[in-house]
PDB file of C-alpha atoms in Angstrom:
ATOM      1  CA  GLY T 143       0.000   0.000   0.000  1.00 87.00           C
ATOM      2  CA  HIS T 144       0.875   3.650  -0.142  1.00 94.00           C
ATOM      3  CA  ILE T 145       0.592   6.439   2.406  1.00 96.00           C
ATOM      4  CA  LEU T 146      -0.112   9.556   0.378  1.00 97.00           C
ATOM      5  CA  ARG T 147      -0.600  12.029   3.226  1.00 98.00           C
ATOM      6  CA  SER T 148      -0.512  12.060   6.995  1.00 98.00           C
ATOM      7  CA  LYS T 149      -0.940  14.870   9.458  1.00 98.00           C
ATOM      8  CA  GLY T 150      -1.692  15.618  13.052  1.00 98.00           C
ATOM      9  CA  PHE T 151       0.170  16.274  16.241  1.00 95.00           C
ATOM     10  CA  VAL T 152       2.449  14.266  18.467  1.00 95.00           C
ATOM     11  CA  TRP T 153       3.828  14.356  21.983  1.00 93.00           C
ATOM     12  CA  LEU T 154       7.571  13.797  22.070  1.00 91.00           C
ATOM     13  CA  ALA T 155       8.815  12.199  25.269  1.00 84.00           C
ATOM     14  CA  ASN T 156      11.113  15.034  26.232  1.00 83.00           C
ATOM     15  CA  ARG T 157       8.868  17.897  25.108  1.00 89.00           C
ATOM     16  CA  ASP T 158       6.092  18.034  27.701  1.00 91.00           C
ATOM     17  CA  ASP T 159       5.015  21.655  27.216  1.00 92.00           C
ATOM     18  CA  VAL T 160       4.579  21.807  23.450  1.00 93.00           C
ATOM     19  CA  SER T 161       3.034  19.586  20.828  1.00 95.00           C
ATOM     20  CA  GLY T 162       4.764  18.479  17.679  1.00 95.00           C
ATOM     21  CA  SER T 163       3.124  19.295  14.364  1.00 96.00           C
ATOM     22  CA  TRP T 164       3.339  16.334  11.925  1.00 97.00           C
ATOM     23  CA  SER T 165       2.786  16.922   8.209  1.00 98.00           C
ATOM     24  CA  GLN T 166       3.693  14.399   5.516  1.00 97.00           C
ATOM     25  CA  ALA T 167       2.975  14.415   1.797  1.00 97.00           C
ATOM     26  CA  GLY T 168       4.603  11.856  -0.482  1.00 95.00           C
ATOM     27  CA  THR T 169       8.191  11.353   0.638  1.00 95.00           C
ATOM     28  CA  VAL T 170       8.426  14.602   2.617  1.00 97.00           C
ATOM     29  CA  LEU T 171       7.779  14.664   6.378  1.00 96.00           C
ATOM     30  CA  GLU T 172       7.896  17.847   8.414  1.00 95.00           C
ATOM     31  CA  LEU T 173       7.899  17.658  12.208  1.00 94.00           C
ATOM     32  CA  GLY T 174       8.048  20.945  14.044  1.00 94.00           C
ATOM     33  CA  CYS T 175       6.781  22.778  17.080  1.00 94.00           C
ATOM     34  CA  GLY T 176       3.004  22.910  17.019  1.00 93.00           C
ATOM     35  CA  GLY T 177       2.572  25.218  19.982  1.00 92.00           C
ATOM     36  CA  PRO T 178       1.555  24.668  23.582  1.00 93.00           C
ATOM     37  CA  TRP T 179      -0.800  21.955  24.723  1.00 94.00           C
ATOM     38  CA  MET T 180      -4.150  23.571  25.460  1.00 93.00           C
ATOM     39  CA  GLY T 181      -4.201  22.111  28.979  1.00 92.00           C
ATOM     40  CA  LEU T 182      -1.154  24.245  29.821  1.00 92.00           C
ATOM     41  CA  MET T 183      -2.569  27.527  28.556  1.00 91.00           C
ATOM     42  CA  PRO T 184      -3.339  30.231  31.128  1.00 89.00           C
ATOM     43  CA  GLU T 185      -7.022  30.193  32.094  1.00 89.00           C
ATOM     44  CA  ASP T 186      -7.580  33.727  30.790  1.00 90.00           C
ATOM     45  CA  MET T 187      -6.399  32.680  27.318  1.00 90.00           C
ATOM     46  CA  LEU T 188      -8.910  29.849  26.946  1.00 91.00           C
ATOM     47  CA  PRO T 189     -12.307  30.344  25.288  1.00 94.00           C
ATOM     48  CA  GLU T 190     -15.145  31.438  27.547  1.00 94.00           C
ATOM     49  CA  GLU T 191     -16.384  28.734  29.882  1.00 93.00           C
ATOM     50  CA  GLY T 192     -19.571  27.116  28.549  1.00 95.00           C
ATOM     51  CA  SER T 193     -18.736  27.939  24.912  1.00 96.00           C
ATOM     52  CA  ASP T 194     -18.572  25.208  22.258  1.00 96.00           C
ATOM     53  CA  GLU T 195     -14.851  25.886  21.792  1.00 94.00           C
ATOM     54  CA  ARG T 196     -14.161  25.493  25.526  1.00 94.00           C
ATOM     55  CA  GLU T 197     -16.198  22.276  25.716  1.00 94.00           C
ATOM     56  CA  MET T 198     -14.204  20.847  22.799  1.00 93.00           C
ATOM     57  CA  ILE T 199     -10.936  21.584  24.634  1.00 92.00           C
ATOM     58  CA  GLU T 200     -12.233  20.109  27.891  1.00 92.00           C
ATOM     59  CA  ARG T 201     -13.243  16.878  26.116  1.00 92.00           C
ATOM     60  CA  ASP T 202      -9.591  16.474  25.095  1.00 91.00           C
ATOM     61  CA  ILE T 203      -8.365  16.660  28.697  1.00 90.00           C
ATOM     62  CA  ALA T 204      -7.562  13.074  29.753  1.00 80.00           C
ATOM     63  CA  GLY T 205      -7.005  13.895  33.420  1.00 86.00           C
ATOM     64  CA  PRO T 206      -4.948  16.066  35.762  1.00 85.00           C
ATOM     65  CA  VAL T 207      -1.573  14.576  34.769  1.00 88.00           C
ATOM     66  CA  LEU T 208      -1.547  14.180  30.986  1.00 90.00           C
ATOM     67  CA  LEU T 209      -4.095  16.890  30.238  1.00 93.00           C
ATOM     68  CA  ASP T 210      -4.452  16.893  26.421  1.00 94.00           C
ATOM     69  CA  ARG T 211      -1.005  15.438  25.645  1.00 94.00           C
ATOM     70  CA  ARG T 212      -1.347  12.584  23.168  1.00 93.00           C
ATOM     71  CA  GLN T 213      -0.641  11.361  19.656  1.00 94.00           C
ATOM     72  CA  GLU T 214      -3.283  12.179  17.064  1.00 95.00           C
ATOM     73  CA  LEU T 215      -2.416  11.304  13.481  1.00 97.00           C
ATOM     74  CA  VAL T 216      -4.509  10.770  10.363  1.00 98.00           C
ATOM     75  CA  PHE T 217      -3.223   8.681   7.441  1.00 98.00           C
ATOM     76  CA  ILE T 218      -4.614   8.936   3.916  1.00 98.00           C
ATOM     77  CA  GLY T 219      -3.595   6.458   1.260  1.00 97.00           C
ATOM     78  CA  ARG T 220      -4.362   3.435  -0.893  1.00 97.00           C
ATOM     79  CA  ASP T 221      -4.269  -0.196   0.202  1.00 97.00           C
ATOM     80  CA  MET T 222      -2.515   0.785   3.448  1.00 97.00           C
ATOM     81  CA  ASN T 223      -1.371  -1.908   5.865  1.00 97.00           C
ATOM     82  CA  CYS T 224      -2.926  -0.413   9.000  1.00 96.00           C
ATOM     83  CA  ASP T 225      -1.439  -3.096  11.279  1.00 97.00           C
ATOM     84  CA  ALA T 226       2.068  -2.316  10.020  1.00 96.00           C
ATOM     85  CA  ILE T 227       1.546   1.440  10.492  1.00 96.00           C
ATOM     86  CA  VAL T 228       0.298   0.946  14.058  1.00 96.00           C
ATOM     87  CA  ALA T 229       3.162  -1.461  14.851  1.00 96.00           C
ATOM     88  CA  ALA T 230       5.755   1.004  13.520  1.00 95.00           C
ATOM     89  CA  LEU T 231       4.297   3.867  15.567  1.00 94.00           C
ATOM     90  CA  GLU T 232       4.074   1.728  18.716  1.00 93.00           C
ATOM     91  CA  LYS T 233       7.819   0.995  18.415  1.00 91.00           C
ATOM     92  CA  CYS T 234       8.353   4.739  18.853  1.00 88.00           C
ATOM     93  CA  GLU T 235       6.487   4.916  22.170  1.00 89.00           C
ATOM     94  CA  VAL T 236       8.486   5.172  25.375  1.00 87.00           C
ATOM     95  CA  THR T 237       8.051   2.172  27.639  1.00 86.00           C
ATOM     96  CA  ARG T 238       7.748   2.377  31.399  1.00 84.00           C
ATOM     97  CA  LYS T 239      11.158   0.630  31.680  1.00 84.00           C
ATOM     98  CA  GLU T 240      12.830   3.199  29.395  1.00 84.00           C
ATOM     99  CA  ALA T 241      11.314   5.999  31.480  1.00 83.00           C
ATOM    100  CA  SER T 242      12.472   4.354  34.709  1.00 81.00           C
ATOM    101  CA  ASP T 243      15.997   3.867  33.312  1.00 80.00           C
ATOM    102  CA  ALA T 244      16.128   7.543  32.274  1.00 77.00           C
ATOM    103  CA  ARG T 245      15.070   8.626  35.767  1.00 77.00           C
ATOM    104  CA  ALA T 246      17.630   6.316  37.404  1.00 78.00           C
ATOM    105  CA  ALA T 247      20.399   7.705  35.176  1.00 76.00           C
ATOM    106  CA  ALA T 248      19.392  11.235  36.196  1.00 73.00           C
ATOM    107  CA  GLY T 249      19.260  10.318  39.904  1.00 74.00           C
ATOM    108  CA  ASP T 250      15.493  10.898  40.003  1.00 65.00           C
ATOM    109  CA  ASP T 251      14.271   7.310  40.199  1.00 58.00           C
ATOM    110  CA  LYS T 252      11.550   7.448  42.906  1.00 55.00           C
ATOM    111  CA  ASN T 253      11.842   3.691  43.469  1.00 55.00           C
ATOM    112  CA  GLY T 254      11.678   2.739  39.815  1.00 52.00           C
ATOM    113  CA  GLY T 255       8.616   4.885  39.229  1.00 50.00           C
ATOM    114  CA  ARG T 256       6.390   2.637  41.328  1.00 55.00           C
ATOM    115  CA  TYR T 257       5.164   5.576  43.417  1.00 60.00           C
ATOM    116  CA  LEU T 258       4.441   7.966  40.598  1.00 64.00           C
ATOM    117  CA  ARG T 259       0.802   8.877  40.043  1.00 65.00           C
ATOM    118  CA  LYS T 260      -1.011   7.219  37.165  1.00 72.00           C
ATOM    119  CA  ASP T 261       0.601   8.330  33.899  1.00 78.00           C
ATOM    120  CA  GLU T 262       3.114  10.563  35.722  1.00 81.00           C
ATOM    121  CA  TRP T 263       5.907   8.233  34.590  1.00 80.00           C
ATOM    122  CA  LYS T 264       5.381   9.614  31.066  1.00 83.00           C
ATOM    123  CA  LEU T 265       6.429  13.145  32.044  1.00 84.00           C
ATOM    124  CA  LYS T 266       9.796  14.854  32.580  1.00 80.00           C
ATOM    125  CA  LEU T 267      11.918  12.484  30.509  1.00 80.00           C
ATOM    126  CA  ASP T 268      14.529  15.067  29.564  1.00 73.00           C
ATOM    127  CA  ASN T 269      17.349  12.554  30.141  1.00 68.00           C
ATOM    128  CA  LEU T 270      15.865   9.869  27.928  1.00 70.00           C
ATOM    129  CA  LYS T 271      18.476   8.489  25.533  1.00 65.00           C
ATOM    130  CA  MET T 272      17.219   8.230  21.983  1.00 61.00           C
ATOM    131  CA  ALA T 273      18.368   4.816  20.754  1.00 56.00           C
ATOM    132  CA  PRO T 274      20.305   4.112  18.649  1.00 56.00           C
ATOM    133  CA  ILE T 275      21.778   7.621  18.238  1.00 54.00           C
ATOM    134  CA  GLY T 276      21.859   8.535  21.931  1.00 61.00           C
ATOM    135  CA  GLU T 277      20.777  12.153  21.548  1.00 70.00           C
ATOM    136  CA  ASP T 278      17.677  14.097  20.636  1.00 73.00           C
ATOM    137  CA  PRO T 279      17.553  14.226  16.807  1.00 77.00           C
ATOM    138  CA  PHE T 280      15.175  17.204  16.715  1.00 81.00           C
ATOM    139  CA  PRO T 281      16.111  20.878  16.973  1.00 85.00           C
ATOM    140  CA  LEU T 282      15.200  22.709  20.152  1.00 86.00           C
ATOM    141  CA  TRP T 283      11.682  24.085  20.340  1.00 89.00           C
ATOM    142  CA  PRO T 284      10.724  27.096  22.417  1.00 90.00           C
ATOM    143  CA  THR T 285       9.563  26.334  25.930  1.00 85.00           C
ATOM    144  CA  LEU T 286       6.183  27.466  27.172  1.00 84.00           C
ATOM    145  CA  GLU T 287       7.923  30.335  28.994  1.00 86.00           C
ATOM    146  CA  GLU T 288       9.698  31.433  25.800  1.00 88.00           C
ATOM    147  CA  MET T 289       6.539  31.583  23.694  1.00 86.00           C
ATOM    148  CA  ASP T 290       4.794  34.912  23.264  1.00 79.00           C
ATOM    149  CA  LEU T 291       1.347  33.443  23.894  1.00 79.00           C
ATOM    150  CA  ARG T 292      -0.327  36.819  24.309  1.00 75.00           C
ATOM    151  CA  GLY T 293       1.228  38.360  21.179  1.00 72.00           C
ATOM    152  CA  GLU T 294       3.052  41.038  23.173  1.00 68.00           C
ATOM    153  CA  GLY T 295       6.262  40.929  21.122  1.00 60.00           C
ATOM    154  CA  GLY T 296       9.527  39.495  22.299  1.00 49.00           C
ATOM    155  CA  ASP T 297      10.633  36.312  20.590  1.00 44.00           C
ATOM    156  CA  GLY T 298       8.401  36.492  17.529  1.00 42.00           C
ATOM    157  CA  ASN T 299       6.440  33.343  18.396  1.00 43.00           C
ATOM    158  CA  ASP T 300       3.019  34.951  18.271  1.00 41.00           C
ATOM    159  CA  HIS T 301       0.673  32.041  18.829  1.00 40.00           C
ATOM    160  CA  ALA T 302      -2.332  34.065  19.954  1.00 39.00           C
ATOM    161  CA  GLY T 303      -5.022  33.849  17.307  1.00 37.00           C
ATOM    162  CA  GLN T 304      -2.674  32.549  14.639  1.00 35.00           C
ATOM    163  CA  GLY T 305      -3.985  28.994  14.391  1.00 40.00           C
ATOM    164  CA  HIS T 306      -0.719  27.488  15.611  1.00 40.00           C
ATOM    165  CA  GLY T 307      -2.474  25.164  18.044  1.00 46.00           C
ATOM    166  CA  HIS T 308      -3.076  21.497  17.395  1.00 45.00           C
ATOM    167  CA  GLY T 309      -6.528  21.464  15.927  1.00 47.00           C
ATOM    168  CA  HIS T 310      -8.746  22.679  18.768  1.00 43.00           C
TER     169      HIS T 310
END
């Protein structure tokens, strides 16, 4: 089969504050900073409570730990092998053991992660080694603190009202 187009957003293991924007057409894949996760936005920057937009965002919130962090990709193609696509993507997911090993290497093990809240083991994996290359292959993205979320100037990352979110 053939994947003609895929798009969506991803959560990279060592990028907890910002989503990755995934866009693929033919043989070209672009993966860049997609902006902050909506669950991390200041309350006063969210749509009005009770509005359709706000309800849509709140439906994406999985709980108090992960908020709206997740993988959400759409694949368009012909005669695609969906099982093979899913298997390839699952190989990219961080396992609990990899997360525990990264914490142990950083001296922040918390008893192998056994006492972390549900899903908390998935966060703060800055020391995760990216096998087989051993380092993060992606360029740095701005942190939540570095983004000009309110469009007040500064670093030029004006995300307010520019549609740079991840589809909400």
